[in-house]
CSV table of C-alpha atoms and ligand atoms in Angstrom, one decimal:
chain,number,residue,atom,x,y,z
T,189,MET,CA,19.2,19.5,2.4
T,190,LYS,CA,18.8,18.9,-1.4
T,191,TYR,CA,15.6,17.9,-3.1
T,192,ILE,CA,15.1,15.5,-6.0
T,193,SER,CA,12.2,14.9,-8.4
T,194,THR,CA,10.0,11.7,-8.2
T,195,ARG,CA,10.5,11.4,-12.0
T,196,GLY,CA,14.3,11.6,-11.8
T,197,LYS,CA,15.1,13.8,-14.8
T,198,THR,CA,16.1,17.0,-13.0
T,199,SER,CA,19.1,17.9,-11.0
T,200,ALA,CA,18.9,18.2,-7.2
T,201,ILE,CA,18.0,21.7,-5.9
T,202,ASP,CA,17.9,23.3,-2.5
T,203,PHE,CA,15.0,24.4,-0.3
T,204,GLU,CA,14.8,27.9,-1.5
T,205,GLU,CA,14.3,26.8,-5.1
T,206,VAL,CA,11.8,24.1,-4.1
T,207,LEU,CA,9.8,26.7,-2.2
T,208,LEU,CA,9.3,28.8,-5.2
T,209,ALA,CA,9.2,26.1,-7.9
T,210,GLY,CA,6.2,23.9,-6.9
T,211,LEU,CA,6.2,21.3,-9.7
T,212,ALA,CA,9.6,20.0,-11.0
T,213,PRO,CA,10.4,20.7,-14.7
T,214,ASP,CA,10.1,16.9,-15.5
T,215,GLY,CA,6.5,16.9,-14.3
T,216,GLY,CA,7.4,15.2,-11.0
T,217,LEU,CA,7.1,16.3,-7.4
T,218,TYR,CA,10.1,17.3,-5.2
T,219,VAL,CA,11.0,15.1,-2.2
T,220,PRO,CA,14.0,15.5,0.2
T,221,GLU,CA,17.0,13.4,-0.7
T,222,ASN,CA,16.6,11.7,2.7
T,223,TYR,CA,14.3,12.0,5.7
T,224,PRO,CA,15.9,13.5,8.8
T,225,GLN,CA,15.8,11.1,11.8
T,226,PHE,CA,15.0,11.9,15.4
T,227,SER,CA,16.0,9.4,18.2
T,228,LYS,CA,13.6,8.5,21.0
T,229,GLU,CA,15.7,10.6,23.3
T,230,GLN,CA,15.4,13.6,21.1
T,231,LEU,CA,11.7,13.1,20.7
T,232,ARG,CA,11.1,12.8,24.5
T,233,LYS,CA,12.8,16.2,24.9
T,234,MET,CA,10.4,17.7,22.3
T,235,ARG,CA,7.4,17.0,24.6
T,236,SER,CA,8.0,20.3,26.5
T,237,LEU,CA,8.1,22.5,23.5
T,238,THR,CA,5.4,25.0,22.4
T,239,TYR,CA,3.9,24.5,19.0
T,240,PRO,CA,6.1,27.2,17.3
T,241,GLU,CA,9.2,25.8,19.0
T,242,LEU,CA,8.3,22.3,17.9
T,243,ALA,CA,7.7,23.6,14.3
T,244,ALA,CA,11.2,25.0,14.1
T,245,GLU,CA,12.7,21.8,15.5
T,246,ILE,CA,10.9,19.6,13.0
T,247,MET,CA,11.4,21.8,10.0
T,248,ALA,CA,15.0,23.0,10.5
T,249,PRO,CA,16.7,19.8,9.0
T,250,PHE,CA,14.6,20.4,5.8
T,251,THR,CA,15.4,24.0,5.4
T,252,ASN,CA,19.1,23.6,6.3
T,253,GLY,CA,21.2,26.0,4.3
T,254,CYS,CA,18.3,28.4,3.6
T,255,LEU,CA,16.4,29.1,6.8
T,256,SER,CA,18.0,28.6,10.2
T,257,LYS,CA,16.3,27.2,13.3
T,258,MET,CA,16.3,30.7,14.8
T,259,GLU,CA,14.6,32.2,11.7
T,260,LEU,CA,12.1,29.4,11.7
T,261,THR,CA,11.3,29.9,15.4
T,262,GLU,CA,10.6,33.6,14.8
T,263,MET,CA,8.4,32.9,11.7
T,264,ALA,CA,6.5,30.2,13.5
T,265,LYS,CA,5.8,32.5,16.4
T,266,GLN,CA,4.4,35.1,14.1
T,267,ALA,CA,2.5,32.6,12.0
T,268,TYR,CA,0.6,31.0,14.9
T,269,HIS,CA,0.3,34.0,17.1
T,270,GLY,CA,-3.1,35.0,15.7
T,271,PHE,CA,-4.6,31.5,16.0
T,272,SER,CA,-7.7,31.6,18.2
T,273,HIS,CA,-6.7,28.7,20.5
T,274,THR,CA,-3.6,29.0,22.7
T,275,ALA,CA,-2.6,25.4,22.1
T,276,VAL,CA,-2.7,26.2,18.3
T,277,ALA,CA,-3.7,22.6,17.6
T,278,PRO,CA,-5.6,21.3,20.6
T,279,LEU,CA,-6.1,17.5,21.1
T,280,LYS,CA,-9.4,16.5,22.7
T,281,GLN,CA,-10.5,13.0,23.9
T,282,ILE,CA,-13.8,12.0,22.3
T,283,SER,CA,-14.2,8.5,23.6
T,284,ASP,CA,-12.3,5.5,24.8
T,285,GLY,CA,-9.1,5.4,22.7
T,286,VAL,CA,-10.2,8.2,20.3
T,287,TRP,CA,-8.9,11.7,20.1
T,288,VAL,CA,-9.6,14.6,17.8
T,289,LEU,CA,-6.9,17.0,16.7
T,290,GLU,CA,-8.7,20.3,15.9
T,291,LEU,CA,-6.9,22.1,13.1
T,292,PHE,CA,-9.3,24.9,12.5
T,293,TYR,CA,-8.1,27.8,14.6
T,294,GLY,CA,-6.4,29.7,11.9
T,295,PRO,CA,-7.8,32.8,10.0
T,296,THR,CA,-9.8,30.8,7.4
T,297,LEU,CA,-11.0,28.0,9.7
T,298,ALA,CA,-9.4,25.1,7.8
T,299,PHE,CA,-6.2,23.1,8.4
T,300,LYS,CA,-4.6,24.7,5.3
T,301,ASP,CA,-3.8,27.8,7.5
T,302,TYR,CA,-1.4,25.7,9.6
T,303,ALA,CA,0.9,25.3,6.6
T,304,LEU,CA,0.2,28.5,4.6
T,305,GLN,CA,0.6,30.9,7.4
T,306,ILE,CA,4.2,29.9,7.8
T,307,VAL,CA,4.9,29.2,4.2
T,308,GLY,CA,3.7,32.7,3.3
T,309,ARG,CA,6.3,34.1,5.7
T,310,MET,CA,9.0,31.9,4.1
T,311,PHE,CA,8.1,33.3,0.7
T,312,ASP,CA,8.4,36.8,2.1
T,313,ALA,CA,11.8,36.1,3.7
T,314,VAL,CA,13.3,34.4,0.6
T,315,LEU,CA,12.0,37.0,-1.9
T,316,LYS,CA,13.2,39.9,0.3
T,317,ARG,CA,16.7,38.4,0.5
T,318,THR,CA,16.9,37.8,-3.3
T,319,ASN,CA,15.1,41.1,-4.1
T,320,ARG,CA,12.6,39.3,-6.3
T,321,HIS,CA,9.0,40.1,-7.1
T,322,ILE,CA,6.7,37.2,-8.1
T,323,THR,CA,3.1,36.7,-9.2
T,324,ILE,CA,1.2,33.9,-7.5
T,325,LEU,CA,-1.5,32.5,-9.6
T,326,GLY,CA,-3.9,29.8,-8.4
T,327,ALA,CA,-7.3,28.3,-8.9
T,328,THR,CA,-9.5,27.3,-6.0
T,329,SER,CA,-12.7,25.3,-5.4
T,330,GLY,CA,-12.9,26.7,-1.9
T,331,ASP,CA,-10.5,26.5,1.0
T,332,THR,CA,-7.1,26.8,-0.6
T,333,GLY,CA,-7.8,30.2,-2.1
T,334,SER,CA,-8.8,32.0,1.1
T,335,ALA,CA,-5.9,30.4,3.1
T,336,ALA,CA,-3.4,31.5,0.4
T,337,ILE,CA,-4.8,35.0,0.3
T,338,GLU,CA,-4.7,35.3,4.1
T,339,ALA,CA,-1.1,34.1,4.0
T,340,CYS,CA,0.1,36.5,1.2
T,341,LYS,CA,-1.9,39.6,1.8
T,342,GLY,CA,0.2,42.7,2.2
T,343,CYS,CA,3.5,41.0,1.2
T,344,PRO,CA,5.4,43.7,-0.8
T,345,HIS,CA,7.3,41.1,-2.9
T,346,LEU,CA,4.4,39.4,-4.5
T,347,ASP,CA,1.0,39.8,-6.1
T,348,ILE,CA,-1.6,37.1,-5.7
T,349,PHE,CA,-4.3,36.3,-8.2
T,350,ILE,CA,-6.9,33.6,-7.3
T,351,LEU,CA,-9.5,32.3,-9.7
T,352,HIS,CA,-12.7,30.8,-8.4
T,353,PRO,CA,-15.7,29.7,-10.5
T,354,HIS,CA,-18.3,32.5,-10.5
T,355,ASN,CA,-21.4,31.5,-8.4
T,356,ARG,CA,-20.0,28.0,-7.8
T,357,VAL,CA,-18.4,28.3,-4.3
T,358,SER,CA,-20.2,28.6,-1.1
T,359,GLU,CA,-20.9,32.2,0.2
T,360,VAL,CA,-18.7,31.7,3.3
T,361,GLN,CA,-15.9,30.5,1.1
T,362,ARG,CA,-16.3,33.3,-1.4
T,363,ARG,CA,-16.5,36.0,1.2
T,364,GLN,CA,-13.4,34.6,3.0
T,365,MET,CA,-11.5,35.4,-0.2
T,366,THR,CA,-13.2,38.5,-1.5
T,367,THR,CA,-13.4,40.5,1.8
T,368,THR,CA,-9.6,40.5,2.2
T,369,ILE,CA,-8.8,43.9,0.9
T,370,ALA,CA,-5.1,44.4,0.2
T,371,SER,CA,-3.4,46.1,-2.7
T,372,ASN,CA,-1.6,42.9,-3.8
T,373,VAL,CA,-4.7,40.6,-3.7
T,374,TYR,CA,-6.8,40.0,-6.8
T,375,ASN,CA,-9.9,37.8,-6.8
T,376,ILE,CA,-11.1,36.7,-10.2
T,377,ALA,CA,-14.6,35.1,-10.5
T,378,LEU,CA,-14.3,33.2,-13.8
T,379,GLN,CA,-17.5,32.6,-15.7
T,380,GLY,CA,-16.9,28.8,-15.8
T,381,THR,CA,-16.4,25.7,-13.6
T,382,PHE,CA,-13.5,24.9,-11.3
T,383,ASP,CA,-12.0,22.8,-14.0
T,384,ASP,CA,-12.1,25.8,-16.3
T,385,CYS,CA,-10.2,27.8,-13.6
T,386,GLN,CA,-7.6,25.1,-13.3
T,387,ALA,CA,-7.2,24.7,-17.0
T,388,ALA,CA,-6.7,28.5,-17.4
T,389,VAL,CA,-4.0,28.5,-14.7
T,390,LYS,CA,-2.2,25.6,-16.3
T,391,ALA,CA,-2.3,27.2,-19.7
T,392,LEU,CA,-0.9,30.5,-18.3
T,393,PHE,CA,2.0,28.5,-16.6
T,394,ALA,CA,2.6,26.8,-19.9
T,395,ASP,CA,2.9,30.2,-21.7
T,396,GLU,CA,6.6,30.7,-21.3
T,397,ALA,CA,6.7,34.3,-22.2
T,398,PHE,CA,3.9,35.2,-19.8
T,399,ARG,CA,5.3,33.0,-17.1
T,400,LYS,CA,8.8,34.6,-17.3
T,401,LYS,CA,7.5,38.1,-17.6
T,402,HIS,CA,5.5,37.9,-14.4
T,403,ASP,CA,7.7,35.4,-12.6
T,404,LEU,CA,4.7,33.1,-12.0
T,405,SER,CA,4.7,30.9,-8.9
T,406,ALA,CA,2.2,28.6,-7.1
T,407,VAL,CA,1.2,27.8,-3.6
T,408,ASN,CA,-0.9,24.7,-4.4
T,409,SER,CA,-0.9,21.5,-2.4
T,410,ILE,CA,2.0,19.9,-4.2
T,411,ASN,CA,4.4,22.5,-2.9
T,412,TRP,CA,6.8,20.6,-0.6
T,413,ALA,CA,7.0,23.4,1.9
T,414,ARG,CA,3.3,22.9,2.7
T,415,ILE,CA,3.8,19.2,3.3
T,416,MET,CA,6.7,20.0,5.6
T,417,ALA,CA,4.8,22.4,7.7
T,418,GLN,CA,2.0,19.8,8.1
T,419,ILE,CA,4.4,17.2,9.6
T,420,VAL,CA,4.6,19.3,12.7
T,421,TYR,CA,1.1,18.6,14.1
T,422,TYR,CA,1.5,14.8,13.7
T,423,PHE,CA,4.5,15.1,16.1
T,424,HIS,CA,2.6,17.6,18.3
T,425,ALA,CA,-0.4,15.2,18.8
T,426,ALA,CA,1.6,12.0,19.2
T,427,LEU,CA,4.0,13.4,21.7
T,428,ALA,CA,1.1,14.6,23.8
T,429,LEU,CA,-0.2,11.1,24.0
T,430,GLY,CA,3.1,9.6,25.1
T,431,SER,CA,5.1,9.0,21.9
T,432,PRO,CA,7.8,7.9,21.3
T,433,ASP,CA,7.0,5.5,24.1
T,434,ARG,CA,3.5,4.8,22.8
T,435,GLU,CA,2.3,4.0,19.3
T,436,VAL,CA,-0.6,6.0,17.8
T,437,SER,CA,-2.7,5.8,14.6
T,438,PHE,CA,-4.1,8.7,12.6
T,439,ALA,CA,-7.3,9.0,10.6
T,440,VAL,CA,-7.3,11.7,7.9
T,441,PRO,CA,-10.0,13.0,5.5
T,442,THR,CA,-8.2,13.1,2.2
T,443,GLY,CA,-8.4,14.8,-1.2
T,444,ASN,CA,-5.0,15.4,-2.7
T,445,PHE,CA,-3.2,13.1,-0.3
T,446,GLY,CA,-1.1,16.0,1.0
T,447,ASN,CA,-2.2,16.0,4.6
T,448,ILE,CA,-1.8,12.3,5.1
T,449,PHE,CA,1.5,12.2,3.2
T,450,ALA,CA,2.8,14.5,5.9
T,451,GLY,CA,1.9,11.7,8.4
T,452,TYR,CA,3.9,9.2,6.4
T,453,VAL,CA,6.9,11.5,6.5
T,454,ALA,CA,6.5,11.9,10.3
T,455,LYS,CA,6.7,8.1,10.6
T,456,ARG,CA,9.8,8.0,8.4
T,457,MET,CA,11.4,10.5,10.8
T,458,GLY,CA,10.9,8.3,13.8
T,459,LEU,CA,7.4,8.8,15.1
T,460,PRO,CA,5.9,5.4,16.0
T,461,ILE,CA,2.7,5.5,13.9
T,462,ARG,CA,0.9,2.1,13.6
T,463,LYS,CA,-1.7,3.0,10.9
T,464,LEU,CA,-2.6,5.9,8.7
T,465,VAL,CA,-6.2,5.5,7.6
T,466,LEU,CA,-7.9,7.8,5.1
T,467,GLY,CA,-11.4,8.7,4.5
T,468,SER,CA,-12.9,9.9,1.2
T,469,ASN,CA,-16.4,10.9,0.0
T,470,GLU,CA,-17.9,9.2,-3.1
T,471,ASN,CA,-14.9,10.4,-5.0
T,472,ASP,CA,-13.2,7.3,-3.7
T,473,ILE,CA,-10.2,6.7,-6.0
T,474,LEU,CA,-7.9,6.2,-3.0
T,475,PRO,CA,-10.0,3.6,-1.1
T,476,ARG,CA,-10.5,1.7,-4.3
T,477,PHE,CA,-6.8,1.7,-4.9
T,478,LEU,CA,-6.0,0.6,-1.4
T,479,GLU,CA,-8.3,-2.4,-1.9
T,480,THR,CA,-7.3,-3.4,-5.4
T,481,GLY,CA,-3.9,-1.8,-6.3
T,482,VAL,CA,-5.6,-0.2,-9.3
T,483,MET,CA,-5.6,3.6,-9.5
T,484,GLU,CA,-8.5,4.4,-11.8
T,485,LYS,CA,-9.8,7.9,-12.4
T,486,ARG,CA,-13.6,8.5,-12.7
T,487,GLU,CA,-15.8,11.6,-13.1
T,488,VAL,CA,-15.8,14.0,-10.1
T,489,ARG,CA,-19.1,14.0,-8.3
T,490,PRO,CA,-20.2,16.9,-6.1
T,491,SER,CA,-20.6,16.0,-2.4
T,492,ILE,CA,-21.2,17.7,1.0
T,493,SER,CA,-17.4,17.6,1.6
T,494,PRO,CA,-16.4,19.7,-1.4
T,495,SER,CA,-12.8,20.1,-0.5
T,496,MET,CA,-12.3,16.4,-1.2
T,497,ASP,CA,-14.2,16.4,-4.5
T,498,ILE,CA,-11.0,15.3,-6.3
T,499,GLN,CA,-10.2,12.4,-8.6
T,500,VAL,CA,-6.5,12.9,-9.0
T,501,SER,CA,-4.6,12.8,-5.7
T,502,SER,CA,-1.5,14.5,-6.9
T,503,ASN,CA,0.6,13.9,-3.8
T,504,PHE,CA,0.1,10.2,-4.0
T,505,GLU,CA,3.0,10.2,-6.5
T,506,ARG,CA,5.3,10.9,-3.5
T,507,LEU,CA,4.2,7.8,-1.7
T,508,LEU,CA,4.4,5.8,-4.9
T,509,PHE,CA,8.0,6.9,-5.3
T,510,GLU,CA,8.9,5.7,-1.8
T,511,MET,CA,6.9,2.4,-2.1
T,512,LEU,CA,8.7,1.7,-5.3
T,513,ASN,CA,12.0,2.1,-3.4
T,514,ARG,CA,12.6,5.4,-5.2
T,515,ASP,CA,12.5,3.9,-8.7
T,516,ALA,CA,11.9,7.2,-10.7
T,517,ALA,CA,11.7,5.4,-14.0
T,518,GLU,CA,8.9,3.2,-12.8
T,519,VAL,CA,7.1,6.2,-11.3
T,520,SER,CA,7.3,8.0,-14.7
T,521,ARG,CA,6.0,5.0,-16.5
T,522,LEU,CA,3.0,4.6,-14.2
T,523,MET,CA,2.2,8.3,-14.2
T,524,GLY,CA,2.4,8.3,-18.0
T,525,MET,CA,-0.1,5.4,-18.1
T,526,PHE,CA,-2.4,7.4,-15.7
T,527,ARG,CA,-2.2,10.4,-17.9
T,528,TYR,CA,-3.0,8.6,-21.2
T,529,GLU,CA,-5.2,5.7,-20.0
T,530,ASN,CA,-6.7,7.1,-16.8
T,531,SER,CA,-5.5,4.1,-14.8
T,532,TYR,CA,-2.4,2.1,-13.6
T,533,GLN,CA,-1.8,-0.9,-11.4
T,534,VAL,CA,0.9,-1.6,-8.9
T,535,LYS,CA,2.4,-5.1,-8.4
T,536,PRO,CA,1.1,-7.2,-5.5
T,537,ASP,CA,4.3,-6.8,-3.4
T,538,VAL,CA,4.0,-3.0,-3.7
T,539,LEU,CA,0.3,-3.1,-2.7
T,540,ASP,CA,1.2,-5.3,0.3
T,541,ARG,CA,3.7,-2.8,1.5
T,542,ILE,CA,1.2,0.0,1.2
T,543,GLN,CA,-1.6,-2.0,3.0
T,544,GLU,CA,0.7,-2.6,5.9
T,545,LEU,CA,0.4,1.0,6.9
T,546,PHE,CA,-2.6,2.5,5.0
T,547,ALA,CA,-6.3,1.7,4.8
T,548,GLY,CA,-9.1,3.7,3.2
T,549,LEU,CA,-12.9,4.1,3.7
T,550,ARG,CA,-15.4,5.7,1.3
T,551,CYS,CA,-18.4,7.6,2.9
T,552,SER,CA,-21.6,8.6,1.2
T,553,ASP,CA,-23.2,11.9,2.0
T,554,GLU,CA,-25.8,10.1,4.1
T,555,GLU,CA,-23.1,8.1,6.1
T,556,THR,CA,-21.3,11.4,6.6
T,557,LYS,CA,-24.3,13.0,8.1
T,558,ALA,CA,-25.0,10.0,10.3
T,559,GLN,CA,-21.4,10.3,11.6
T,560,ILE,CA,-21.9,14.0,12.4
T,561,ARG,CA,-25.1,13.1,14.3
T,562,ASP,CA,-23.5,10.2,16.2
T,563,VAL,CA,-20.4,12.0,17.4
T,564,TYR,CA,-22.5,15.0,18.4
T,565,ALA,CA,-24.9,12.7,20.4
T,566,ALA,CA,-22.1,10.7,22.0
T,567,ALA,CA,-19.5,13.4,22.8
T,568,GLY,CA,-21.0,16.9,22.1
T,569,GLU,CA,-18.4,17.5,19.4
T,570,LEU,CA,-19.8,19.3,16.3
T,571,LEU,CA,-17.9,18.0,13.3
T,572,ASP,CA,-17.7,19.5,9.8
T,573,PRO,CA,-18.4,16.9,7.0
T,574,HIS,CA,-14.8,16.4,6.1
T,575,SER,CA,-13.8,15.7,9.7
T,576,ALA,CA,-16.8,13.3,10.1
T,577,ILE,CA,-15.4,11.2,7.3
T,578,GLY,CA,-12.1,10.9,9.2
T,579,PHE,CA,-14.1,9.6,12.2
T,580,ALA,CA,-15.8,7.0,10.1
T,581,ALA,CA,-12.5,5.8,8.8
T,582,ALA,CA,-11.0,5.6,12.3
T,583,ALA,CA,-14.1,3.6,13.6
T,584,LYS,CA,-13.6,1.1,10.7
T,585,PHE,CA,-9.9,0.6,10.6
T,586,CYS,CA,-8.1,1.8,13.8
T,587,GLU,CA,-7.3,-1.0,16.3
T,588,LYS,CA,-8.7,-0.6,19.7
T,589,GLU,CA,-5.4,-1.1,21.6
T,590,VAL,CA,-3.7,1.8,19.9
T,591,PRO,CA,-4.9,5.4,20.5
T,592,SER,CA,-6.3,6.9,17.3
T,593,ILE,CA,-6.2,10.6,16.5
T,594,VAL,CA,-8.7,12.0,14.0
T,595,LEU,CA,-7.7,15.2,12.2
T,596,ALA,CA,-10.5,17.7,12.1
T,597,THR,CA,-9.7,19.7,9.0
T,598,ALA,CA,-12.4,22.5,9.1
T,599,HIS,CA,-14.6,24.3,11.6
T,600,PRO,CA,-18.2,23.2,11.3
T,601,SER,CA,-19.4,26.8,10.6
T,602,LYS,CA,-17.6,26.6,7.3
T,603,PHE,CA,-20.1,24.0,6.1
T,604,PRO,CA,-23.3,24.9,8.1
T,605,ALA,CA,-26.0,23.2,5.9
T,606,PRO,CA,-25.0,19.5,6.3
T,607,VAL,CA,-24.2,20.1,10.0
T,608,ARG,CA,-27.7,21.6,10.5
T,609,GLU,CA,-29.4,18.7,8.6
T,610,ALA,CA,-27.6,16.2,10.7
T,611,THR,CA,-28.0,17.7,14.2
T,612,GLY,CA,-30.6,20.5,14.0
T,613,ILE,CA,-27.9,22.9,15.2
T,614,THR,CA,-26.6,25.7,13.0
T,615,PRO,CA,-22.9,26.1,13.8
T,616,VAL,CA,-22.0,29.8,14.3
T,617,LEU,CA,-18.9,31.5,12.8
T,618,PRO,CA,-16.3,32.4,15.5
T,619,SER,CA,-16.7,36.0,16.8
T,620,ARG,CA,-13.7,37.3,14.8
T,621,LEU,CA,-15.6,36.4,11.6
T,622,SER,CA,-19.1,37.2,12.8
T,623,ASP,CA,-19.3,40.2,10.4
T,624,LEU,CA,-18.1,38.2,7.4
T,625,MET,CA,-21.5,38.3,5.8
T,626,THR,CA,-21.7,42.1,5.8
T,627,ARG,CA,-18.1,43.0,5.0
T,628,ARG,CA,-17.3,44.8,1.7
T,629,GLU,CA,-16.3,42.4,-1.1
T,630,SER,CA,-13.9,43.0,-4.0
T,631,PHE,CA,-13.7,40.7,-7.0
T,632,THR,CA,-13.7,41.0,-10.8
T,633,VAL,CA,-15.9,38.8,-12.9
T,634,LEU,CA,-14.2,37.7,-16.1
T,635,PRO,CA,-15.3,35.8,-19.1
T,636,ASN,CA,-13.9,32.3,-19.5
T,637,THR,CA,-11.1,33.2,-21.9
T,638,LEU,CA,-7.3,33.2,-21.5
T,639,ASP,CA,-7.0,36.6,-23.1
T,640,SER,CA,-9.3,38.3,-20.5
T,641,ILE,CA,-7.2,36.8,-17.6
T,642,LYS,CA,-3.9,37.8,-19.2
T,643,TYR,CA,-5.1,41.3,-19.8
T,644,PHE,CA,-6.3,41.6,-16.2
T,645,VAL,CA,-3.0,40.4,-14.8
T,646,GLU,CA,-1.0,42.8,-17.1
T,647,THR,CA,-3.1,45.8,-16.2
T,648,ALA,CA,-3.0,45.0,-12.4
T,649,SER,CA,0.8,44.6,-12.5
T,650,GLN,CA,1.3,47.9,-14.2
T,651,LYS,CA,-0.8,49.6,-11.6
T,652,GLY,CA,1.4,48.0,-9.0
T,653,ALA,CA,4.6,49.2,-10.8
T,654,LEU,CA,3.3,52.8,-10.7
T,655,ASN,CA,2.4,52.6,-7.1
T,656,ASP,CA,5.9,51.4,-6.2
Z,807,LIG,C1,-8.1,20.6,1.5
Z,807,LIG,C2,-9.0,19.9,2.5
Z,807,LIG,C3,-9.0,18.5,2.7
Z,807,LIG,C4,-8.1,17.6,1.9
Z,807,LIG,O1,-6.7,17.8,2.2
Z,807,LIG,P1,-5.6,17.0,1.3
Z,807,LIG,O2,-4.3,17.5,1.7
Z,807,LIG,O3,-5.9,17.5,-0.2
Z,807,LIG,O4,-5.8,15.6,1.4
Z,807,LIG,C5,-9.8,18.0,3.7
Z,807,LIG,N1,-10.6,18.8,4.4
Z,807,LIG,C6,-10.7,20.1,4.3
Z,807,LIG,C7,-11.6,20.9,5.1
Z,807,LIG,C8,-9.9,20.8,3.3
Z,807,LIG,O5,-9.9,22.1,3.2
């Protein structure tokens, strides 16, 4: 399988390069040249597979020529072995026609583990084979950092540096990053905001000498391999409810549009999905777009669902590419407008095509808490604020005659304050994390300057070289 850029100005590359590259050199995102197809007969056979077996089956056509189905099966077994629910991604019925897919049984209690745990192993395998050593550099406002650190800790072929804004992430989120003690993990608490962290990472990637010297790489949410690994649980849930012989709809709390885009790909591969509905907090760029066809960026406002406090949904570019019938020149034009004017508009026929499948709801913090309260009262399911927004979106847009599956993206104990305010109950951390608040932490506070970060990375890498 080859991959092409949504902006059309780079040559096609294979999976191994896509895995390590992240962003395409022309500024676009990589997508597969075509979507593999599964027939109804093939899908019915998949119903009997375990989660790791299904993962290998779904991903093998995408990694063709780089990782075999056998290698994928082995990686998936290891990746999901430590998850704290035997079903890996259990599906629970909540009410008539509504199910919840719980995606919080990985090491850091958010759905990002489902992709990063296996993608980390792919990095390891590919780097080992090519005898390369890379430096992963990333900025996090919360969940991505810990999931990436958990996935990469102890890998001898890479060092990972994660920047978080000093004193601006929740204590649980910080501790999930800083208590992972491994010789290749470096936590930097930058004296600045999340935007400063992200700007610093971008500047270091743009510094060609630095990027080449350290072989910089990223595991952010635009990495195709993460999307690919997320397709699996859409199949897993729909097959359990009778697909391909029964249609289903999904409701997904969204930030960067990565998770829900994986659902779109599942549909393109043959899964009968009626609707994909998304929920956002007051940072509602996507619901506004779905109503009007105008993508317009505004200021980011903090909310009780911080992992969705985003105003630029990077992965939306992939959907745009498909909805414009893969017209890369038009994607480039629109993305250029967005960059320089903070807004673009699609034509009415394009909006019609998008609205056939997608709908989006905006939820205020108060509405989110009301949803947590209502679902707990009706079904005894304690939701985190992100997942609650998914429920609100399903209630508004999913048709009654089609089963709807809401993706629960984090464990409620990761965001205890709003859950307590809504229900009076303080969700407790799972037992394997019960000592999180007393574990030893390791992080370095750095001033908000590029030089200080560069110096830190240089020094740390030299130490690594001596140890090797
Ligand atoms: C990252 C995250 C999201 C948003 O996912 P996207 O792929 O960016 O849409 C939603 N909920 C939680 C808990 C997250 O950590």
